[in-house]
Coordinates of C-alpha atoms in Angstrom, one line a residue:
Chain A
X1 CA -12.4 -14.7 -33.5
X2 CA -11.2 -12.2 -31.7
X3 CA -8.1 -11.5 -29.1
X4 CA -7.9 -9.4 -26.0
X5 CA -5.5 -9.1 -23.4
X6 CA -6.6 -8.1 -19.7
X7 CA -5.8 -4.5 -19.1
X8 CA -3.5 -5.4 -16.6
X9 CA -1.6 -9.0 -17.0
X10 CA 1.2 -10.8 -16.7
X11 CA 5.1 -9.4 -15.8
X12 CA 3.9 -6.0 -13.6
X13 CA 5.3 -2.3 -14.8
X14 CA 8.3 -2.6 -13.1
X15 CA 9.3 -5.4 -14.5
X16 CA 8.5 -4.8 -18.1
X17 CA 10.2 -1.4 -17.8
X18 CA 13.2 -3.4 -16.7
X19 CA 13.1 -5.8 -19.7
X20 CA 12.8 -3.0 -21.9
X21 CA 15.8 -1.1 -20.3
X22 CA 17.8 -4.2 -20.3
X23 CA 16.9 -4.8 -24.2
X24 CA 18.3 -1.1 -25.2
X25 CA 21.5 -1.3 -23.2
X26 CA 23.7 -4.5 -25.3
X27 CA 26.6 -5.4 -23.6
X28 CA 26.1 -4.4 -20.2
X29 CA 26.1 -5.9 -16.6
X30 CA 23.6 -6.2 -13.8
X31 CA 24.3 -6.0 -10.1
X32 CA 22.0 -8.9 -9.3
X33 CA 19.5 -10.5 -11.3
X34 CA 17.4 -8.1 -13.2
X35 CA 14.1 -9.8 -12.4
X36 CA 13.4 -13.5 -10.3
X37 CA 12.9 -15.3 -13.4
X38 CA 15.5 -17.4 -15.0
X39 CA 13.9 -17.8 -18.4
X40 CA 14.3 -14.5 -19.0
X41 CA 17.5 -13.2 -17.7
X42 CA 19.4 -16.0 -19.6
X43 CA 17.0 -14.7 -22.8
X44 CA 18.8 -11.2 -22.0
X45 CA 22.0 -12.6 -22.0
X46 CA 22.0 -14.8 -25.0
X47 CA 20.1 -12.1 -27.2
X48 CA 21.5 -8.8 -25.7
X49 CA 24.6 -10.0 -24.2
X50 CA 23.9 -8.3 -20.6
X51 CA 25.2 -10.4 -18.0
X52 CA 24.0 -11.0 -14.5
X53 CA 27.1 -10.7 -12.1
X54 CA 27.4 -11.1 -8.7
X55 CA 29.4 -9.0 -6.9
X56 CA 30.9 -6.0 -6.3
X57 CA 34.4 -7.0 -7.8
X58 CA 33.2 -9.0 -11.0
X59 CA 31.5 -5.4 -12.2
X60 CA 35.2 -3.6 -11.7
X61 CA 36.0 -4.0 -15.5
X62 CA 31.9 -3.1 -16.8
X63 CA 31.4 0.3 -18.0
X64 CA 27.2 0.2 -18.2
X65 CA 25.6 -1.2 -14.9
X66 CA 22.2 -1.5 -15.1
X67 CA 20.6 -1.2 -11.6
X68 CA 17.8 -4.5 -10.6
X69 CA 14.2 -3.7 -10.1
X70 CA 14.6 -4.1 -6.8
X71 CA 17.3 -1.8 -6.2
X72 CA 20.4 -1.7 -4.5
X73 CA 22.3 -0.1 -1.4
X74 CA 23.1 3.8 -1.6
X75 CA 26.5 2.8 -0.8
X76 CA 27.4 0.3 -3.6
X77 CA 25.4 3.3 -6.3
X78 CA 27.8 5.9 -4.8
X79 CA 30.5 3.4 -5.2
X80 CA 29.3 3.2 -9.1
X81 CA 29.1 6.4 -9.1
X82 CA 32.3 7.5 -7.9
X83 CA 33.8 4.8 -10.4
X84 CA 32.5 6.8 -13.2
X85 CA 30.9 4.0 -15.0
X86 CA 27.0 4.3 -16.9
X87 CA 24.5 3.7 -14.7
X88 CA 21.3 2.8 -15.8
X89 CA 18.5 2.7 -13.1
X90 CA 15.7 -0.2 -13.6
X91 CA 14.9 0.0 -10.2
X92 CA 11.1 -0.3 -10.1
X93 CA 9.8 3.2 -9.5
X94 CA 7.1 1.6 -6.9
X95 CA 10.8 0.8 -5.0
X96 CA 12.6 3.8 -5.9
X97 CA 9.9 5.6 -4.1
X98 CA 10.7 4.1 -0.3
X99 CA 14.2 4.6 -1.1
X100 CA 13.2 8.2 -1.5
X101 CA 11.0 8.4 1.4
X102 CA 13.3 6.3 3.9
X103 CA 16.1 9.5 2.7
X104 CA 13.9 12.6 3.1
X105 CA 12.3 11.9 6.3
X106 CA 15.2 10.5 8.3
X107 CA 16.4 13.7 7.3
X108 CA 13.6 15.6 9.0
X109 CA 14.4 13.5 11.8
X110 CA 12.1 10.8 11.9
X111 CA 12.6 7.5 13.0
X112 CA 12.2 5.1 10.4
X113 CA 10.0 1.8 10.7
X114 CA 10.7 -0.6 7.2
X115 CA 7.5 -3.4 7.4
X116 CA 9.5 -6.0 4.8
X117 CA 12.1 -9.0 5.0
X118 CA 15.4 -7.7 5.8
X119 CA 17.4 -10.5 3.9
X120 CA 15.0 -9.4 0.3
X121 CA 17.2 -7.3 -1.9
X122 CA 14.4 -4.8 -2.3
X123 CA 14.6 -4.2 1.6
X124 CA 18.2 -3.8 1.5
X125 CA 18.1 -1.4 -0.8
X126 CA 15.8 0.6 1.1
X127 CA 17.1 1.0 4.2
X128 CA 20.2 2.1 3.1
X129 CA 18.7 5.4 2.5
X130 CA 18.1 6.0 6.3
X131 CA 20.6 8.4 8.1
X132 CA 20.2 6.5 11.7
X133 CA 17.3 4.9 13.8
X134 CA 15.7 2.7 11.4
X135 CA 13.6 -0.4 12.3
X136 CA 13.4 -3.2 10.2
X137 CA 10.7 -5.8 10.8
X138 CA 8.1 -8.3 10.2
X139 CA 5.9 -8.6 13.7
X140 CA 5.6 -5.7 16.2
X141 CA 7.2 -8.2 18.8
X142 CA 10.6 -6.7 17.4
X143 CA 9.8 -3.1 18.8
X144 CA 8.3 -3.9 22.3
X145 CA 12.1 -3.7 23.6
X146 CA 13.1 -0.8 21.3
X147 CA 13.2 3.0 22.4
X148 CA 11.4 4.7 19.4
X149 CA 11.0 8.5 18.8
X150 CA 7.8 10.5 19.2
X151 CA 7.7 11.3 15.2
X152 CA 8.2 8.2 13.4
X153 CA 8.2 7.5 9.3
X154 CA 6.5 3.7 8.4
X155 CA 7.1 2.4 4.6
X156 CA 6.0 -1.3 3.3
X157 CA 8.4 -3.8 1.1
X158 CA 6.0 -3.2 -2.0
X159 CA 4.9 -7.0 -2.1
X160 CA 3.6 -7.3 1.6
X161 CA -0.1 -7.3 2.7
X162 CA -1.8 -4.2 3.4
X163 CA -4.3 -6.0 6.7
X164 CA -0.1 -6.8 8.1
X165 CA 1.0 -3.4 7.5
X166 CA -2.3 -1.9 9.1
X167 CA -1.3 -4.0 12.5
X168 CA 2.4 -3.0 12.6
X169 CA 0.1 1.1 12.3
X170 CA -1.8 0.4 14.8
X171 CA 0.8 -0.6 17.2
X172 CA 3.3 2.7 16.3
X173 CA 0.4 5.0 17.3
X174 CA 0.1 3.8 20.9
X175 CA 3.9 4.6 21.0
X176 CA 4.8 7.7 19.1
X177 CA 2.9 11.1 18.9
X178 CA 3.0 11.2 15.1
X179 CA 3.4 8.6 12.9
X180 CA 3.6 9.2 9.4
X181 CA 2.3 5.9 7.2
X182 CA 3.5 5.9 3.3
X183 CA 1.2 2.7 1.6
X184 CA 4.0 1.3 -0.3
X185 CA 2.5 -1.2 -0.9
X186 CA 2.1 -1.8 -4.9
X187 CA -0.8 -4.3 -6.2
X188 CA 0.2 -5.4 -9.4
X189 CA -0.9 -8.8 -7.9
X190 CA -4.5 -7.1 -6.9
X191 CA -4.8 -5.5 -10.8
X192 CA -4.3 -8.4 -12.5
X193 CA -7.0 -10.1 -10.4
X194 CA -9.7 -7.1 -11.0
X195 CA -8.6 -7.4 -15.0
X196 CA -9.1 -11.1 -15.9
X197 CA -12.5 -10.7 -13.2
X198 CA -13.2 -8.1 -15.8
X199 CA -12.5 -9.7 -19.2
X200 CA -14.3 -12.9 -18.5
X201 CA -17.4 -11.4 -17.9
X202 CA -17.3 -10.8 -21.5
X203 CA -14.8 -13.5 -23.4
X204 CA -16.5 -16.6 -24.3
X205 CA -12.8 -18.6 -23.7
X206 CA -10.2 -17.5 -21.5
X207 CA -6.5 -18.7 -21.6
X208 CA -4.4 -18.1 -18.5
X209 CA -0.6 -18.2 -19.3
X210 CA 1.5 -19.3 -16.1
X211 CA 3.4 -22.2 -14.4
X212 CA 1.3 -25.1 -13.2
X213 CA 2.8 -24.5 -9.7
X214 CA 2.6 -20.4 -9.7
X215 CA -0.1 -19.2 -7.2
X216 CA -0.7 -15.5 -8.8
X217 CA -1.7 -17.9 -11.8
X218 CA -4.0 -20.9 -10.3
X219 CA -5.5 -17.4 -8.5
X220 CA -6.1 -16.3 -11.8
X221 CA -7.3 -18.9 -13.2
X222 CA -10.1 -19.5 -10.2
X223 CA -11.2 -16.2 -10.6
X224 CA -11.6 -16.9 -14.8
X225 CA -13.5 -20.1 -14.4
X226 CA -15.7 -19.1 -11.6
X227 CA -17.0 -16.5 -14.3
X228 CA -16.4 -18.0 -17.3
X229 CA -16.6 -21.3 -17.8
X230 CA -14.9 -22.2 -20.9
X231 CA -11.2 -20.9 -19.3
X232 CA -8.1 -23.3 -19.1
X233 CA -4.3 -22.8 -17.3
X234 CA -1.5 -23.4 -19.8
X235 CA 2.1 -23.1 -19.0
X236 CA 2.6 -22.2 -23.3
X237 CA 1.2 -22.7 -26.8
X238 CA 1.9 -26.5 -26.8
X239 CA -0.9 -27.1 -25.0
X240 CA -3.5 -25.2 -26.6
X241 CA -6.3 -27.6 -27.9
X242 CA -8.4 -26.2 -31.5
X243 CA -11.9 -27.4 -30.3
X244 CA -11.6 -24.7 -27.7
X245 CA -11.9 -21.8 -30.0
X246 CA -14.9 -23.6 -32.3
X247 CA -17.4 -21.2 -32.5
X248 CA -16.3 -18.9 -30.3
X249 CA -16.3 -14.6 -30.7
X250 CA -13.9 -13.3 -27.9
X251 CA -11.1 -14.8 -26.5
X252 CA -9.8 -13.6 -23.3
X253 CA -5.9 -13.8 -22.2
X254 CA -4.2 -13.2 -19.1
X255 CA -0.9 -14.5 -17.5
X256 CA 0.8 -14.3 -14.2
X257 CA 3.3 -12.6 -12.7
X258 CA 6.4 -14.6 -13.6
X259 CA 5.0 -15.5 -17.6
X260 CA 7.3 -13.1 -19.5
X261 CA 5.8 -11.3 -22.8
X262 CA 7.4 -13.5 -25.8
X263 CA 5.7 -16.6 -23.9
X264 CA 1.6 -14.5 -24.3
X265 CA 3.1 -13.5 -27.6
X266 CA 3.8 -17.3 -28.7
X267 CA 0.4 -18.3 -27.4
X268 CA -1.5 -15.7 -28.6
X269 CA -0.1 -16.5 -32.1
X270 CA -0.6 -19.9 -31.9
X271 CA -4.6 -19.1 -31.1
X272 CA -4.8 -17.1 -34.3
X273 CA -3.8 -20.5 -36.3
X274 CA -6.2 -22.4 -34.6
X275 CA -9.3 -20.2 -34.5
Chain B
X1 CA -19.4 -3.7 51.9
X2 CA -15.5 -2.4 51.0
X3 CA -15.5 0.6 49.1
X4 CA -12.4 1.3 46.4
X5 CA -10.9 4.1 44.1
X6 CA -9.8 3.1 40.7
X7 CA -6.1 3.9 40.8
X8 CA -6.2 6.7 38.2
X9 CA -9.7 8.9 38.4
X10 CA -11.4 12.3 38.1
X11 CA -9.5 15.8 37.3
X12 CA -7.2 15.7 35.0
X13 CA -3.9 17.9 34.0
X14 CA -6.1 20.6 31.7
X15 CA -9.0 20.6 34.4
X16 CA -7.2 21.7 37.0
X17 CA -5.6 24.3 35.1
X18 CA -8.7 25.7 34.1
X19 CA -10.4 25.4 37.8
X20 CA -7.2 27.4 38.9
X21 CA -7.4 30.1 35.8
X22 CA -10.9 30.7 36.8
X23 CA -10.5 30.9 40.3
X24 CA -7.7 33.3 39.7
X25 CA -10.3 35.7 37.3
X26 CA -12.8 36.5 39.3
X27 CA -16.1 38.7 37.3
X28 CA -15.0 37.2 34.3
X29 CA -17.2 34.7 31.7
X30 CA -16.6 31.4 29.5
X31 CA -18.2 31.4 26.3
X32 CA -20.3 28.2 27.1
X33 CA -19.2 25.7 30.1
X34 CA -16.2 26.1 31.2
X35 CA -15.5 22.0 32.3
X36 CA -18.7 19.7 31.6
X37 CA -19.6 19.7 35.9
X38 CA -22.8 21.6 36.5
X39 CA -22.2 21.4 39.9
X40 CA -18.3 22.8 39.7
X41 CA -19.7 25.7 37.8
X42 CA -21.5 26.5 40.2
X43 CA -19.2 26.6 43.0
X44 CA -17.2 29.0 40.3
X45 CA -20.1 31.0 39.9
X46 CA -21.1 31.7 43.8
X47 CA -17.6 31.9 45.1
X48 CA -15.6 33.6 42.1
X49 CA -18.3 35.4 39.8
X50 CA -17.7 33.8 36.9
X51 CA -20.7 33.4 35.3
X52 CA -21.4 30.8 32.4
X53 CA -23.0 32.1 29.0
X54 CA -24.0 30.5 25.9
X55 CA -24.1 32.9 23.1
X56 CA -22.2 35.3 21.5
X57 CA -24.9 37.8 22.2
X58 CA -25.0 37.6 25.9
X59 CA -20.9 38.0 26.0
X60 CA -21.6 41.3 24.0
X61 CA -21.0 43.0 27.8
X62 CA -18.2 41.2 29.0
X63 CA -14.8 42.1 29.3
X64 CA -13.0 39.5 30.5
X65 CA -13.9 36.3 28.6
X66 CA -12.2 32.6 29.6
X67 CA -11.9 30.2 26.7
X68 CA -13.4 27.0 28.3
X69 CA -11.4 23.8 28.6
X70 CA -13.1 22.3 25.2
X71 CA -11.9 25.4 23.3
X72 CA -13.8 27.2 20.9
X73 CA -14.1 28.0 17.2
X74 CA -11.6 29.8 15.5
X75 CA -14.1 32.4 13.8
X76 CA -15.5 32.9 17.7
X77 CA -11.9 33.6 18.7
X78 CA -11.8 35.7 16.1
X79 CA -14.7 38.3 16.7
X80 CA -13.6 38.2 20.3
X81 CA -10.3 39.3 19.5
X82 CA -11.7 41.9 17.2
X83 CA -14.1 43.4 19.8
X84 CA -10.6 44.0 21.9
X85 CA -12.2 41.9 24.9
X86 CA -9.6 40.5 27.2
X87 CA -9.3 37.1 26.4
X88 CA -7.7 33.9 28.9
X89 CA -7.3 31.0 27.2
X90 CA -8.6 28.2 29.4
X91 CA -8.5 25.6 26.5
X92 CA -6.3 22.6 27.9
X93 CA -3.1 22.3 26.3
X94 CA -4.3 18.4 24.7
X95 CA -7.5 20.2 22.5
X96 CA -4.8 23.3 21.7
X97 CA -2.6 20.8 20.2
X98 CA -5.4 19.1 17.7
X99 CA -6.2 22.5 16.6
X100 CA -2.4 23.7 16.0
X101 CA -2.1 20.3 14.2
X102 CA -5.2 20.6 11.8
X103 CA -4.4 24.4 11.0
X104 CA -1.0 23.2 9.9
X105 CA -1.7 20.3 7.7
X106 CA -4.8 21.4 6.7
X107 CA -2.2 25.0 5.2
X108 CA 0.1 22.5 4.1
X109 CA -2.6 20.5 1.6
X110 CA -3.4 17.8 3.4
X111 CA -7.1 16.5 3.8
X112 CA -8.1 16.1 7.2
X113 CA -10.1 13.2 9.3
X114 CA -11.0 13.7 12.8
X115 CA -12.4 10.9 15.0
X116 CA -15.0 12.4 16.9
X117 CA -18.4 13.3 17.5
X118 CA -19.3 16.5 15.5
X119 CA -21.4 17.3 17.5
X120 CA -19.1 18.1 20.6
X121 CA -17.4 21.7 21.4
X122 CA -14.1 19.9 21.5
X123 CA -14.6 18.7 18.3
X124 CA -16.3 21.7 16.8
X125 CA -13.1 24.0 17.8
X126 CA -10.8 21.3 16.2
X127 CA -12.6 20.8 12.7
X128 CA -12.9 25.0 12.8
X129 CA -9.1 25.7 12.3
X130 CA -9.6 23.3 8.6
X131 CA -9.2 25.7 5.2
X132 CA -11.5 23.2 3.6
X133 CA -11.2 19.1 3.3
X134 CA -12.6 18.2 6.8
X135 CA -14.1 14.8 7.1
X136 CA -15.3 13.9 11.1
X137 CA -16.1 10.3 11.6
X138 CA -16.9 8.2 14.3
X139 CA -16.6 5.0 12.0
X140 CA -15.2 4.4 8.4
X141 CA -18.7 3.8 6.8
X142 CA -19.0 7.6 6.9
X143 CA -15.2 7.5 4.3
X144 CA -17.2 5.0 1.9
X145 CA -18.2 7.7 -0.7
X146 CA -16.0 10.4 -0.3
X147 CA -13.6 11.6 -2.2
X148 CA -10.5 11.8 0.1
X149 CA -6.6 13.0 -1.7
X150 CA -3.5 11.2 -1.4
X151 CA -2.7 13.6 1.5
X152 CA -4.5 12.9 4.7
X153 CA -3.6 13.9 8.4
X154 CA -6.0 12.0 11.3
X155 CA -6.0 13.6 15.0
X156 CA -8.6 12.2 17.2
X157 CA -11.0 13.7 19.4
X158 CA -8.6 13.6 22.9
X159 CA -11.4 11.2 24.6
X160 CA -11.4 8.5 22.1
X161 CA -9.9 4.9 22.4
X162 CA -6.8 4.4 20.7
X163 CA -8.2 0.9 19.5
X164 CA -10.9 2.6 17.7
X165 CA -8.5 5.0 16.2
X166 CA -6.7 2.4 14.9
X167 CA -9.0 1.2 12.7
X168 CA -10.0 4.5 11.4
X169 CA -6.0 4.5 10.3
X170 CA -6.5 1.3 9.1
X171 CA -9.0 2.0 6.8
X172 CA -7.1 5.2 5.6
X173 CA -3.9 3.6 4.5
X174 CA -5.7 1.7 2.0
X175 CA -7.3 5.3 1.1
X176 CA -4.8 7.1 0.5
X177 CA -0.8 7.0 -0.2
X178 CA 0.3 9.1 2.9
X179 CA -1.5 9.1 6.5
X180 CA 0.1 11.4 9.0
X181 CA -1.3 10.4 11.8
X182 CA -1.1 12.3 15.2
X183 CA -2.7 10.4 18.3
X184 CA -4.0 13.1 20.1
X185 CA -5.7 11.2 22.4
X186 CA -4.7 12.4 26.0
X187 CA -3.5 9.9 28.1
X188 CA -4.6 10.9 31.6
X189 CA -8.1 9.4 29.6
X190 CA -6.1 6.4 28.9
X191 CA -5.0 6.0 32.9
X192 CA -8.4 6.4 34.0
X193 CA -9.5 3.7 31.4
X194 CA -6.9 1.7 31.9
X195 CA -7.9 1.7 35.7
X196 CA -11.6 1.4 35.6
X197 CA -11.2 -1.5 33.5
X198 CA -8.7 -3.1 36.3
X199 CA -11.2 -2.3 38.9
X200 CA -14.5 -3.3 37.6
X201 CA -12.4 -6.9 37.2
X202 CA -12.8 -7.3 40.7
X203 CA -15.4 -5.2 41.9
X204 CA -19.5 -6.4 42.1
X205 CA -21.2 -2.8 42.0
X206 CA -19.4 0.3 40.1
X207 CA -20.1 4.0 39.9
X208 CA -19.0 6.0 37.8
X209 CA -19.3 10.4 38.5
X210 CA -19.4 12.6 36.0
X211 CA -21.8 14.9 34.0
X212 CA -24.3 13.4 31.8
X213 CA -22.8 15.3 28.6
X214 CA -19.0 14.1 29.9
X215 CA -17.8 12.0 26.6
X216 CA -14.8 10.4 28.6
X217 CA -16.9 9.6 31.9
X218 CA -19.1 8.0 29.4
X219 CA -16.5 6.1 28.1
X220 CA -15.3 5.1 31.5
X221 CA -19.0 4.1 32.4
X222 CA -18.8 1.7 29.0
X223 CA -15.8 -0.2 29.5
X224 CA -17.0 -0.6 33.4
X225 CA -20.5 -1.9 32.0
X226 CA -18.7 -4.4 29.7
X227 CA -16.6 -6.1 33.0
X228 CA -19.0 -5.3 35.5
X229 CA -23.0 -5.9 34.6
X230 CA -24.0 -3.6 37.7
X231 CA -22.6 -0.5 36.4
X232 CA -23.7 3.2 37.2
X233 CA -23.3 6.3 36.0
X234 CA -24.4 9.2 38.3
X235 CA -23.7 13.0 38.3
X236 CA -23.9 13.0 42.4
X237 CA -25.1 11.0 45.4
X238 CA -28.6 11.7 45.1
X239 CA -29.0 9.4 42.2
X240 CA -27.5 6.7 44.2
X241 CA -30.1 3.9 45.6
X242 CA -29.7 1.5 48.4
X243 CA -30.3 -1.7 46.2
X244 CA -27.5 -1.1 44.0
X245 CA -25.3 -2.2 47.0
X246 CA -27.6 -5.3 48.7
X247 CA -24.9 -7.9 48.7
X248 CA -22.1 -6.6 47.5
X249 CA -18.4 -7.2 48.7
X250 CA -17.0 -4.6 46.5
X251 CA -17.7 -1.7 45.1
X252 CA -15.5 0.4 43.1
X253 CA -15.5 4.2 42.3
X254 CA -14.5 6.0 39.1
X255 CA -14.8 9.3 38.3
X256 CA -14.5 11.7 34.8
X257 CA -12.0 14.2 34.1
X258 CA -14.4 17.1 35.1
X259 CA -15.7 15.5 38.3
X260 CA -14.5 17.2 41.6
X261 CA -13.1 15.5 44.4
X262 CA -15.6 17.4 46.4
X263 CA -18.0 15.2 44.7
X264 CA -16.5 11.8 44.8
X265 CA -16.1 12.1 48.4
X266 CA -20.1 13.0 48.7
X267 CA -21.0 9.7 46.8
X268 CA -18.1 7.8 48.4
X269 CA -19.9 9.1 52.2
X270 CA -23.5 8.2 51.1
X271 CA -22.7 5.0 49.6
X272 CA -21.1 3.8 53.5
X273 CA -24.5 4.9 54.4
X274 CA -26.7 3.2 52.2
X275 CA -24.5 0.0 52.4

């Protein structure tokens, strides 16, 4: 029988390119955990001895920071910086991208409005790079009080909905002569859904990899099933059951957004022993 | 029967600035009409010699052309200025501002959307000043197939609702990764619709005066038909009839941005008479 993964599963770029970063840079620090899962940042640790600390003070005596995926403030990189230490950026390039935007047009004297959480790490990071005037929100009820220049710069948190961002739009251009909208929106989440759509419409069994209780993965796992009917949702390779595989040519795998690779890895092996 | 004025109606800012350019050039010519008001041109005509012509051909005599208020197309700006004819620019400062706008983005590489209706001057002027990349749309089904770059700049038509405009932005931002948008839509349209909608809340009858061709007194004459069942439109009080008015309490009077207050005072006289 044969194996394929979906051409777009599991952890998203960003994320892998962190692992990968983290893996080649032994005995360092992060500012911050790496990623938002656990499993994996203690697997860093134990295997590649990088450390997740907290604040500013517990990094005083690292010499190789590695920088989150979702970023961090200009001011505590310049503080790196000016400390002299290695700095290693894992920021997710989807993130880095706002951070570069938010700098370039407050610059050019825009006003800059962040859609996105303003406690999220990601959203910290970002704003950061603005010079002055910069609006951080979730509803356009937080601007109706706020004076806001004719020529205003919008970015998106990366993980918000694109219908929410189009509203907060729509509302800027009935106050501002120019508004200039930068989709930051990345959709990982969305290209996992059209790959696993894709794969089942030619796997004969499909295994989604995920936590029972992780929405990206039930998601997943409604699209498979819907298509093909022979798909299951398994957290790993314990549960995997050998009549599933009997007689079957092509077996489909996709995982969600929080299943790291050596979890597909363990379940795709364990398929090769049963089929 | 009361009779009542929307709070914002008729002549706008560029309007009267072109009325007053005219009057102030007398034996001169516009290169097509100079305001959409038949009636208004030819008030300019008798009492100022300035005569309205349509094509380039019968301007071949003229010395003194005025640009009208819709503006006109770059390449016929072009061969005016190369014939050396004296040229007064007429075009109101809201349609030169669309025009600036595409010219510069359009240099700059970005792709560029106008909502409007191809098919008016306005619009034709606007879409002239694109190097290549133009799409004009009065709804996103028109976007559906194209092929549209990462780079787009959206100005609107300056008679269009900014509602309507929104979801043209709407649409873009999930098109492409930056939308400069510039809402070029003028607000002395946005008054009058702002008032006619107020009005027709309360009224039981409304006209609405303004040329047949007028996009924004068309406009007017549909948000007062949505409120207010028994709407009009009418170019002048000839069209009015005596039923329109049989047991009314209230009717209320709008007017287009190229209608006269010569004219609105006519209708507003025969309408005591016939009520």
């Amino acid at each position: 029988m044969k194996i394929e993964l979906a051409d777009s599963y599991g952890f998203c770029f960003g994320v892998k390119r962190a692992i990968r970063i983290a893996e080649n840079t032994k005995d360092s620090a992060t500012y911050g955990e790496l990623i938002h899962n656990a499993e994996e940042i203690k697997r860093l640790k134990e295997h590649f001895n990088v450390k997740t600390l907290n604040t500013m003070q517990d990094l005083e005596n690292e010499n190789s920071i590695i920088i989150r995926t979702h970023g961090i403030t200009k001011k505590d990189l310049d503080t790196f910086k000016s400390q002299n230490k290695k700095i290693i950026d894992a920021t997710c390039p989807f993130v880095s991208k706002p951070q570069n935007i938010v700098e370039k047009m407050s610059k050019e004297g825009y006003d800059i409005v962040i859609f996105g959480d303003k406690n999220h790490p990601e959203v910290k990071g970002i704003m950061s790079y603005a010079l002055k005037n910069v609006f951080v929100i979730l509803s356009t009820d937080e601007l109706i009080d706020k004076k806001i220049s004719n020529k205003v710069a919008v970015v998106s948190q990366t993980t918000k909905k694109v219908e929410e961002f189009a509203k907060i739009v729509s509302y800027l251009i009935t106050r501002s002569k120019e508004v200039r909208v930068f989709n930051t929106i990345c959709n990982a989440t969305l290209e996992n859904q059209k790959a696993v759509e894709k794969l089942a419409k030619k796997a004969d069994v499909m295994i989604i990899i995920g936590g029972k209780n992780s929405s990206n993965t039930k998601q997943l796992y409604l699209i498979s099933k819907q298509i093909c009917s022979d798909s299951y949702h398994i957290e790993n390779e314990s549960e995997l059951k050998k009549k599933w595989f009997k007689g079957k040519n092509l077996c489909g795998i996709s995982a969600g957004a929080s299943t790291p690779d050596w979890i597909i890895k363990n379940v795709s092996n364990k398929i090769k022993e049963l089929s």
